[in-house]
Short mmCIF file of C-alpha atoms and ligand atoms in Angstrom, two decimals:
data_model
loop_
_atom_site.label_atom_id
_atom_site.label_comp_id
_atom_site.label_asym_id
_atom_site.label_seq_id
_atom_site.Cartn_x
_atom_site.Cartn_y
_atom_site.Cartn_z
CA MET A 29 58.49 39.15 11.72
CA LYS A 30 56.08 38.12 14.41
CA ASP A 31 57.92 36.38 17.23
CA THR A 32 54.84 34.83 18.70
CA ALA A 33 52.79 34.57 15.52
CA ASN A 34 50.00 32.07 15.29
CA ALA A 35 49.55 30.05 18.44
CA SER A 36 47.45 27.35 16.77
CA PRO A 37 47.76 23.77 18.10
CA ALA A 38 49.38 22.75 14.83
CA TRP A 39 52.37 24.97 15.58
CA ASP A 40 52.70 23.46 19.08
CA GLU A 41 53.05 20.00 17.67
CA LEU A 42 55.25 20.99 14.74
CA HIS A 43 57.56 22.87 17.06
CA ARG A 44 57.70 20.02 19.59
CA ARG A 45 58.89 17.66 16.88
CA HIS A 46 61.28 20.29 15.54
CA VAL A 47 62.99 20.72 18.91
CA ALA A 48 63.23 16.94 19.32
CA GLU A 49 64.98 16.78 15.94
CA LEU A 50 67.31 19.69 16.82
CA GLN A 51 68.18 17.95 20.08
CA GLN A 52 69.18 14.82 18.16
CA ARG A 53 71.17 16.85 15.65
CA ALA A 54 72.96 18.71 18.44
CA GLU A 55 73.82 15.46 20.23
CA ARG A 56 75.20 14.07 16.99
CA ALA A 57 77.30 17.21 16.41
CA LEU A 58 78.59 17.12 19.99
CA SER A 59 79.70 13.54 19.66
CA LEU A 60 81.47 14.35 16.39
CA SER A 61 83.31 17.33 17.88
CA GLY A 62 83.98 15.74 21.28
CA HIS A 63 82.13 18.30 23.42
CA GLU A 64 79.77 17.64 26.31
CA ALA A 65 77.28 20.45 25.84
CA LEU A 66 76.32 23.13 23.37
CA LEU A 67 75.86 26.69 24.58
CA ILE A 68 74.38 29.19 22.13
CA ALA A 69 74.54 32.96 22.62
CA SER A 70 71.69 34.89 20.99
CA GLY A 71 74.00 37.88 20.38
CA VAL A 72 74.41 41.42 21.59
CA GLU A 73 73.25 44.79 20.31
CA LYS A 74 75.89 46.81 18.40
CA TYR A 75 76.19 50.55 18.29
CA GLY A 76 77.36 53.05 15.68
CA PHE A 77 80.84 54.49 16.24
CA LEU A 78 80.73 57.28 18.87
CA ASP A 79 76.97 56.97 18.90
CA ASP A 80 74.23 55.58 21.11
CA ARG A 81 72.06 54.29 18.30
CA PRO A 82 72.08 50.52 17.84
CA TYR A 83 72.24 48.80 14.49
CA LEU A 84 69.38 46.51 13.69
CA PHE A 85 69.92 43.44 15.88
CA GLN A 86 70.85 40.29 13.94
CA PRO A 87 70.25 37.17 16.03
CA ASN A 88 72.60 34.22 15.95
CA PRO A 89 70.85 31.87 13.50
CA HIS A 90 71.75 28.92 15.75
CA PHE A 91 69.68 30.56 18.49
CA LYS A 92 66.58 31.40 16.49
CA ALA A 93 66.64 27.86 15.06
CA TRP A 94 65.26 26.62 18.39
CA ALA A 95 62.53 29.18 19.01
CA PRO A 96 61.09 32.12 17.08
CA LEU A 97 63.07 34.65 19.12
CA CYS A 98 64.55 37.14 16.68
CA ALA A 99 64.84 40.31 18.77
CA HIS A 100 66.31 38.83 21.96
CA PRO A 101 69.90 39.90 22.64
CA ASP A 102 71.76 38.67 25.74
CA SER A 103 69.86 35.39 25.93
CA TRP A 104 71.42 31.90 25.98
CA LEU A 105 70.45 28.36 25.21
CA LEU A 106 72.14 25.36 26.82
CA VAL A 107 71.74 22.01 25.11
CA ARG A 108 72.94 18.89 26.95
CA PRO A 109 72.43 15.27 25.94
CA GLY A 110 69.46 13.80 27.78
CA HIS A 111 68.16 17.15 29.15
CA LYS A 112 65.40 19.51 28.14
CA PRO A 113 67.10 22.57 26.58
CA LEU A 114 67.63 25.40 29.07
CA LEU A 115 66.68 28.86 27.84
CA VAL A 116 68.09 31.82 29.73
CA TYR A 117 65.75 34.57 28.63
CA TYR A 118 66.82 38.19 29.00
CA GLN A 119 63.97 40.50 29.86
CA PRO A 120 65.30 43.82 31.17
CA ASP A 121 63.21 46.25 33.12
CA ASP A 122 63.66 48.91 30.43
CA TYR A 123 61.43 51.98 30.15
CA TRP A 124 63.30 53.43 27.15
CA HIS A 125 62.38 50.50 24.93
CA VAL A 126 59.80 47.77 24.85
CA PRO A 127 61.57 44.79 26.45
CA PRO A 128 60.96 41.26 25.18
CA ALA A 129 57.48 40.08 26.18
CA PRO A 130 57.13 37.47 28.92
CA PRO A 131 57.78 34.14 27.23
CA THR A 132 54.51 32.83 25.84
CA GLY A 133 53.47 31.07 22.68
CA PHE A 134 53.57 27.68 21.05
CA TRP A 135 57.32 27.27 21.63
CA VAL A 136 57.55 27.81 25.41
CA GLU A 137 56.78 24.26 26.56
CA GLN A 138 59.89 22.83 24.96
CA PHE A 139 62.29 24.72 27.25
CA GLU A 140 63.30 24.93 30.84
CA LEU A 141 63.13 28.66 31.33
CA ARG A 142 65.18 31.09 33.41
CA ILE A 143 64.30 34.77 33.18
CA ILE A 144 67.06 37.30 33.82
CA SER A 145 66.86 41.09 33.97
CA ALA A 146 70.60 41.84 33.62
CA PRO A 147 72.98 40.15 31.14
CA GLU A 148 75.44 39.02 33.90
CA GLN A 149 72.66 37.11 35.67
CA ALA A 150 73.01 34.49 32.94
CA LEU A 151 76.13 33.29 34.78
CA GLN A 152 73.98 32.04 37.67
CA HIS A 153 72.24 29.58 35.35
CA LEU A 154 75.03 28.47 33.04
CA PRO A 155 78.03 26.17 33.63
CA ALA A 156 80.67 27.57 36.00
CA SER A 157 83.44 26.34 33.71
CA ALA A 158 83.78 26.38 29.93
CA GLN A 159 85.43 22.94 30.06
CA GLY A 160 83.77 20.64 27.49
CA LEU A 161 81.51 23.37 26.18
CA ALA A 162 81.02 24.17 22.52
CA ILE A 163 80.02 27.83 22.71
CA VAL A 164 78.45 29.11 19.50
CA GLY A 165 78.11 32.83 19.05
CA GLU A 166 79.75 36.03 17.92
CA ALA A 167 82.89 37.15 19.77
CA ASP A 168 81.09 40.19 21.23
CA ALA A 169 78.67 37.91 23.10
CA ALA A 170 81.43 36.66 25.46
CA LEU A 171 80.41 36.75 29.13
CA GLN A 172 83.34 36.19 31.51
CA HIS A 173 84.50 32.58 30.99
CA LEU A 174 81.73 31.91 28.45
CA VAL A 175 83.75 32.88 25.39
CA PRO A 176 82.43 31.61 22.04
CA ASN A 177 84.81 29.02 20.57
CA ASN A 178 82.68 28.00 17.59
CA PRO A 179 84.30 24.59 17.06
CA GLN A 180 84.49 23.98 13.32
CA PRO A 181 83.63 20.23 13.43
CA LEU A 182 80.49 21.02 15.44
CA LEU A 183 79.47 23.87 13.13
CA ASP A 184 80.09 21.73 10.05
CA SER A 185 77.84 19.01 11.41
CA LEU A 186 75.07 21.44 12.40
CA HIS A 187 75.27 23.30 9.09
CA TRP A 188 75.25 20.08 7.13
CA GLN A 189 72.15 18.84 8.94
CA ARG A 190 70.38 22.18 8.88
CA ALA A 191 70.03 22.14 5.09
CA VAL A 192 67.27 19.55 5.52
CA LYS A 193 64.24 21.29 6.95
CA THR A 194 61.86 19.96 9.59
CA ASP A 195 58.10 20.18 9.06
CA TYR A 196 58.00 23.21 11.36
CA GLU A 197 60.57 24.93 9.19
CA LEU A 198 58.80 23.99 5.97
CA GLN A 199 55.52 25.35 7.31
CA SER A 200 57.26 28.60 8.34
CA LEU A 201 58.86 28.85 4.89
CA ARG A 202 55.49 28.27 3.21
CA GLN A 203 53.98 31.11 5.21
CA ALA A 204 56.93 33.37 4.43
CA SER A 205 56.34 32.74 0.73
CA ARG A 206 52.65 33.54 1.13
CA LEU A 207 53.34 36.90 2.75
CA ALA A 208 55.84 37.78 0.05
CA ALA A 209 53.65 36.67 -2.87
CA ARG A 210 50.84 38.94 -1.74
CA ALA A 211 53.30 41.80 -1.46
CA HIS A 212 54.82 41.17 -4.89
CA LEU A 213 51.37 41.53 -6.46
CA ALA A 214 50.85 44.81 -4.58
CA ALA A 215 54.25 45.99 -5.83
CA ARG A 216 53.23 45.21 -9.40
CA GLU A 217 50.00 47.19 -8.98
CA ALA A 218 51.96 50.17 -7.69
CA PHE A 219 54.31 49.94 -10.70
CA LEU A 220 51.47 49.71 -13.22
CA GLY A 221 49.96 52.76 -11.52
CA GLY A 222 53.13 54.71 -12.36
CA GLY A 223 54.64 54.60 -8.87
CA SER A 224 58.25 55.33 -7.96
CA GLU A 225 60.58 52.70 -6.57
CA ALA A 226 60.00 54.14 -3.09
CA GLU A 227 56.22 53.95 -3.53
CA ILE A 228 56.46 50.38 -4.82
CA HIS A 229 58.60 49.48 -1.81
CA ARG A 230 56.02 50.98 0.56
CA ALA A 231 53.18 49.12 -1.19
CA TYR A 232 55.20 45.94 -0.69
CA LEU A 233 55.63 46.61 3.02
CA VAL A 234 51.94 47.35 3.57
CA ALA A 235 50.83 44.17 1.80
CA SER A 236 53.38 41.95 3.57
CA GLY A 237 52.55 43.35 7.00
CA HIS A 238 56.26 43.99 7.51
CA THR A 239 58.25 47.08 8.30
CA ASP A 240 61.78 47.50 6.95
CA ARG A 241 63.05 45.99 10.20
CA ASP A 242 61.20 42.73 9.56
CA LEU A 243 62.49 42.04 6.06
CA PRO A 244 64.95 39.17 5.68
CA TYR A 245 67.08 41.45 3.43
CA GLY A 246 66.73 44.91 1.98
CA ASN A 247 64.13 44.95 -0.78
CA ILE A 248 65.57 45.24 -4.29
CA VAL A 249 63.16 47.40 -6.27
CA GLY A 250 64.59 48.39 -9.64
CA ILE A 251 62.73 50.19 -12.40
CA ASN A 252 64.09 50.17 -15.98
CA GLU A 253 67.93 50.22 -16.08
CA HIS A 254 68.07 49.66 -12.32
CA ALA A 255 66.83 46.10 -12.96
CA ALA A 256 70.33 45.42 -14.31
CA VAL A 257 71.97 46.08 -10.93
CA LEU A 258 71.96 42.68 -9.25
CA HIS A 259 71.69 43.98 -5.69
CA TYR A 260 70.36 47.49 -6.41
CA GLN A 261 70.24 49.10 -2.97
CA TYR A 262 68.37 52.39 -3.42
CA GLN A 263 64.76 53.32 -3.89
CA ASP A 264 64.30 56.32 -6.11
CA SER A 265 61.46 58.52 -4.89
CA THR A 266 60.95 60.11 -8.33
CA ARG A 267 58.26 58.60 -10.48
CA PRO A 268 59.67 57.32 -13.77
CA THR A 269 58.72 59.46 -16.78
CA GLN A 270 58.74 56.33 -18.91
CA PRO A 271 58.23 53.14 -16.91
CA ARG A 272 59.26 50.06 -18.88
CA SER A 273 60.20 47.24 -16.52
CA LEU A 274 60.30 46.43 -12.82
CA LEU A 275 62.42 43.87 -10.99
CA VAL A 276 61.47 43.22 -7.37
CA ASP A 277 63.61 40.83 -5.31
CA ALA A 278 62.01 40.76 -1.88
CA GLY A 279 60.98 38.31 0.81
CA ALA A 280 59.31 38.05 4.17
CA GLN A 281 59.98 36.32 7.48
CA VAL A 282 57.94 33.94 9.61
CA HIS A 283 59.43 32.62 12.87
CA GLY A 284 62.81 33.83 11.63
CA TYR A 285 62.63 31.88 8.35
CA ALA A 286 62.96 33.79 5.11
CA SER A 287 61.38 33.77 1.71
CA ASP A 288 63.40 35.14 -1.20
CA ILE A 289 61.33 35.78 -4.31
CA THR A 290 62.02 37.76 -7.48
CA ARG A 291 59.54 38.82 -10.10
CA THR A 292 60.13 40.93 -13.19
CA TRP A 293 57.25 42.80 -14.80
CA SER A 294 56.77 44.67 -18.04
CA PHE A 295 54.87 47.95 -18.13
CA GLY A 296 53.56 46.96 -21.56
CA GLY A 297 53.16 49.00 -24.74
CA ALA A 298 54.41 48.55 -28.30
CA GLN A 299 58.09 49.09 -27.38
CA ALA A 300 58.02 46.20 -24.92
CA GLU A 301 57.56 43.41 -27.45
CA ALA A 302 61.17 42.13 -27.50
CA PHE A 303 61.45 42.41 -23.72
CA GLU A 304 58.20 40.54 -23.18
CA ALA A 305 59.33 37.76 -25.51
CA LEU A 306 62.51 37.47 -23.48
CA LEU A 307 60.48 37.48 -20.26
CA ALA A 308 58.28 34.64 -21.54
CA ALA A 309 61.34 32.62 -22.57
CA MET A 310 62.92 33.12 -19.14
CA GLU A 311 59.69 32.10 -17.44
CA GLN A 312 59.69 28.79 -19.33
CA ALA A 313 63.38 28.22 -18.60
CA GLN A 314 62.91 28.98 -14.90
CA LEU A 315 60.08 26.44 -14.61
CA ALA A 316 62.21 23.81 -16.34
CA LEU A 317 65.09 24.53 -13.94
CA VAL A 318 62.78 24.27 -10.91
CA ASP A 319 61.82 20.84 -12.18
CA GLU A 320 65.47 19.78 -11.98
CA VAL A 321 65.33 20.04 -8.17
CA ARG A 322 65.30 16.31 -7.46
CA ALA A 323 66.75 14.17 -4.68
CA GLY A 324 70.28 13.11 -5.54
CA CYS A 325 70.81 15.85 -8.13
CA ASP A 326 74.08 17.78 -7.99
CA TYR A 327 72.99 21.41 -7.63
CA ARG A 328 75.99 22.47 -9.70
CA ASP A 329 74.38 20.69 -12.65
CA ILE A 330 71.31 22.93 -12.35
CA HIS A 331 73.62 25.94 -12.51
CA LEU A 332 75.36 24.60 -15.63
CA SER A 333 72.00 23.72 -17.14
CA THR A 334 70.96 27.35 -16.64
CA HIS A 335 73.84 28.48 -18.83
CA ARG A 336 72.60 26.15 -21.56
CA HIS A 337 69.11 27.63 -21.30
CA ILE A 338 70.55 31.14 -21.45
CA ALA A 339 72.59 30.23 -24.55
CA ARG A 340 69.50 28.90 -26.28
CA ILE A 341 67.47 31.96 -25.37
CA LEU A 342 70.21 34.33 -26.57
CA ARG A 343 70.23 32.51 -29.90
CA GLU A 344 66.47 32.16 -30.26
CA GLN A 345 65.83 35.79 -29.35
CA GLY A 346 68.36 36.93 -31.96
CA LEU A 347 70.80 38.43 -29.48
CA VAL A 348 73.82 36.26 -30.25
CA ARG A 349 74.54 34.53 -33.56
CA MET A 350 76.74 31.67 -32.37
CA SER A 351 76.23 28.02 -31.63
CA GLU A 352 75.18 27.34 -28.06
CA GLU A 353 78.31 25.25 -27.53
CA ALA A 354 80.53 28.12 -28.68
CA MET A 355 78.68 30.57 -26.41
CA LEU A 356 79.35 28.33 -23.43
CA ALA A 357 82.98 27.75 -24.38
CA GLN A 358 83.61 31.49 -24.74
CA GLN A 359 81.64 32.39 -21.60
CA VAL A 360 79.22 34.57 -23.53
CA THR A 361 76.35 33.45 -21.30
CA SER A 362 78.22 34.70 -18.22
CA ALA A 363 78.01 38.26 -19.54
CA PHE A 364 74.22 38.01 -19.44
CA PHE A 365 73.87 35.68 -16.42
CA PRO A 366 76.69 36.65 -14.06
CA HIS A 367 75.50 35.07 -10.79
CA GLY A 368 74.70 31.66 -9.38
CA ILE A 369 71.40 29.82 -9.95
CA GLY A 370 70.64 30.02 -6.24
CA HIS A 371 71.41 28.94 -2.71
CA LEU A 372 70.13 27.23 0.41
CA LEU A 373 67.31 29.12 2.12
CA GLY A 374 66.11 29.08 5.73
CA LEU A 375 67.21 30.90 8.86
CA GLN A 376 69.43 33.02 6.64
CA VAL A 377 68.61 34.11 3.13
CA HIS A 378 71.90 32.65 1.98
CA ASP A 379 71.79 29.80 4.44
CA ALA A 380 75.00 28.31 5.83
CA GLY A 381 76.56 25.07 4.67
CA GLY A 382 76.21 25.39 0.90
CA PHE A 383 79.77 24.31 0.10
CA LEU A 384 80.23 21.48 2.61
CA ALA A 385 81.72 18.29 1.15
CA SER A 386 80.25 16.18 3.97
CA GLU A 387 79.01 16.37 7.55
CA GLN A 388 82.68 16.13 8.54
CA GLY A 389 83.45 19.36 6.71
CA GLY A 390 85.62 20.07 3.69
CA THR A 391 84.65 22.05 0.64
CA ARG A 392 82.91 20.93 -2.50
CA ASP A 393 84.25 23.13 -5.26
CA LYS A 394 82.32 25.37 -7.58
CA PRO A 395 82.60 24.55 -11.27
CA ALA A 396 85.63 26.35 -12.72
CA GLY A 397 84.74 29.88 -13.82
CA HIS A 398 81.53 30.06 -11.73
CA ARG A 399 82.71 31.95 -8.68
CA TYR A 400 79.33 33.31 -7.55
CA LEU A 401 77.55 29.98 -7.16
CA ARG A 402 76.54 29.58 -3.49
CA LEU A 403 75.58 25.91 -3.34
CA THR A 404 77.57 22.91 -4.58
CA ARG A 405 75.93 20.02 -2.72
CA ASP A 406 73.80 17.12 -3.86
CA LEU A 407 70.14 17.73 -3.10
CA LEU A 408 68.44 15.81 -0.32
CA PRO A 409 64.72 15.51 0.40
CA GLY A 410 63.65 18.44 2.58
CA MET A 411 66.30 20.86 1.37
CA CYS A 412 64.95 24.30 0.48
CA VAL A 413 66.78 26.12 -2.31
CA THR A 414 66.15 29.06 -4.57
CA ILE A 415 66.08 28.79 -8.35
CA GLU A 416 66.75 32.23 -9.73
CA PRO A 417 67.93 32.46 -13.33
CA GLY A 418 68.55 35.93 -14.71
CA LEU A 419 69.33 37.62 -18.00
CA TYR A 420 70.56 41.20 -17.76
CA PHE A 421 71.94 44.01 -19.88
CA ILE A 422 74.76 45.23 -17.65
CA PRO A 423 76.78 47.97 -19.37
CA THR A 424 80.15 47.05 -17.86
CA LEU A 425 79.85 43.37 -18.76
CA LEU A 426 78.57 44.21 -22.24
CA ARG A 427 81.60 46.45 -22.84
CA GLN A 428 83.87 43.51 -21.98
CA LEU A 429 81.88 41.20 -24.24
CA ARG A 430 82.05 43.67 -27.11
CA ALA A 431 85.83 43.85 -26.78
CA SER A 432 86.18 40.05 -26.75
CA SER A 433 86.48 37.71 -29.72
CA ALA A 434 82.78 36.84 -29.34
CA GLY A 435 81.75 40.49 -29.62
CA ALA A 436 81.20 40.34 -33.38
CA ALA A 437 78.52 37.66 -32.97
CA VAL A 438 76.28 39.87 -30.82
CA ASP A 439 73.45 41.85 -32.38
CA TRP A 440 74.30 45.13 -30.71
CA ALA A 441 71.30 46.94 -32.15
CA ARG A 442 69.04 44.45 -30.40
CA VAL A 443 71.04 44.80 -27.20
CA GLU A 444 70.61 48.61 -27.41
CA GLN A 445 66.88 48.09 -27.78
CA LEU A 446 66.76 45.99 -24.59
CA LEU A 447 69.24 47.93 -22.45
CA PRO A 448 66.59 50.38 -21.19
CA PHE A 449 64.67 47.44 -19.67
CA GLY A 450 67.61 46.50 -17.44
CA GLY A 451 67.11 42.80 -17.07
CA ILE A 452 65.11 39.86 -15.85
CA ARG A 453 65.33 37.64 -12.78
CA ILE A 454 62.71 35.11 -11.75
CA GLU A 455 63.24 33.47 -8.37
CA ASP A 456 61.24 30.81 -6.54
CA ASP A 457 61.79 29.00 -3.25
CA VAL A 458 61.73 25.28 -3.92
CA VAL A 459 61.73 22.23 -1.66
CA CYS A 460 63.28 18.97 -2.83
CA ARG A 461 61.04 15.93 -2.29
CA ALA A 462 62.06 12.30 -1.78
CA GLN A 463 60.44 11.44 -5.06
CA GLY A 464 59.03 13.26 -8.01
CA ALA A 465 58.64 16.93 -8.74
CA PRO A 466 59.64 19.48 -6.10
CA GLU A 467 57.32 21.64 -4.03
CA ASN A 468 57.44 25.20 -5.31
CA LEU A 469 56.61 27.32 -2.26
CA SER A 470 56.53 30.55 -4.22
CA ARG A 471 54.38 29.42 -7.16
CA ASP A 472 52.00 27.70 -4.74
CA ALA A 473 51.73 30.96 -2.82
CA PHE A 474 50.93 33.01 -5.94
CA ALA A 475 48.44 30.36 -7.09
CA ALA A 476 46.62 30.48 -3.75
CA LEU A 477 46.04 34.19 -4.31
CA GLY A 478 44.16 33.42 -7.53
N1 LIG B 24 67.88 38.32 -2.56
C1 LIG B 24 69.21 37.88 -2.75
C2 LIG B 24 69.26 36.66 -3.55
O1 LIG B 24 68.37 36.41 -4.32
O2 LIG B 24 70.12 35.84 -3.41
MN1 MN B 25 66.45 37.13 -4.12
MN1 MN B 26 68.14 34.30 -3.73
#
């Protein structure tokens, strides 16, 4: 992630309008929660137990929403109605590490700046009393009387509003998709060249221009059976003796905004025919599901629609000999598609606010039996969501299916044939438009690469 990436005039203007919108949203949230000002702590570095090595710093998303400052602990932002936001910018005189650069870049003009060289100096620039303050941050960021209180009504309002992206955010998300698309193609090349998971991961990093530290989440790089592990967390350094399939779920970050893209590839060959047919069917289903991203649509319906697609594919591909209705009723599709269709995307890969019933809070329930769905809201223009259907051969879920009353309807010989390929997930980042078909950031990014 490049904190000061791309200082073109377009970013200046996009960011100016973005901050104006955030100011309005903050004022609205403050009036709803009855606070006078919003104080946001960027966060603090955390250390391993009995150790002096810090964990990778994770900024408060509410802080990086205002400016592309992702590696800036001990900084603060004060937002007051009718004032320019005040940024207290921590820049220590540190010769062990590279301190944050002097504040420059397209974002600087939108803030009243105070530079501090010690964390306590923030107190000189911030309110002397916490009275009337909504202080948003992690508990560890507390500084004397400035103790985060994270008022729920304020957070609910901010999280509700944040699902709709500004043009600055959309442009950052587009760029994050472009970086990731390029890297996914490099990963595929490394796989087709016989590379190990670790080599594919490194090819991805080189092409994205990221290091591991910059990724919005740990890359998922699964060859063969590893493609069946939804969040496979290792990277085998041994080259596969018989490569068959590759699932890469990996993104990139621009200005602190994430992409989250999954592609599944076949290595080819005569044995891959059934897998490739399944891959083609999933590709068609994924595109149809992306097309369901429309203003006013209940995202839960897209999830339920995915189960219908999976049922049809299981029947058409000869995996399950049951009616699609019966498959749904007996939760057969959940054995093959055991996660949600997607989530909000933005400052966090699984962005906050997915279950809010309204700006005033409350929870909008998941459909019964679908515990892993991460978004239950109606879609609004400007929302960015992922659409990520999957179909996997997961041994533990297949054992349960085999033992169930639906087990007899499964063609287990065909399942055995596909097990060594692990599974399929295809994931795009999609923006809901006011009218008509959605903008598919990920497909657009791949298309631009030719
Ligand atoms: N990369 C995690 C997810 O797709 O939700
Ligand atoms: Mn993903
Ligand atoms: Mn995702």
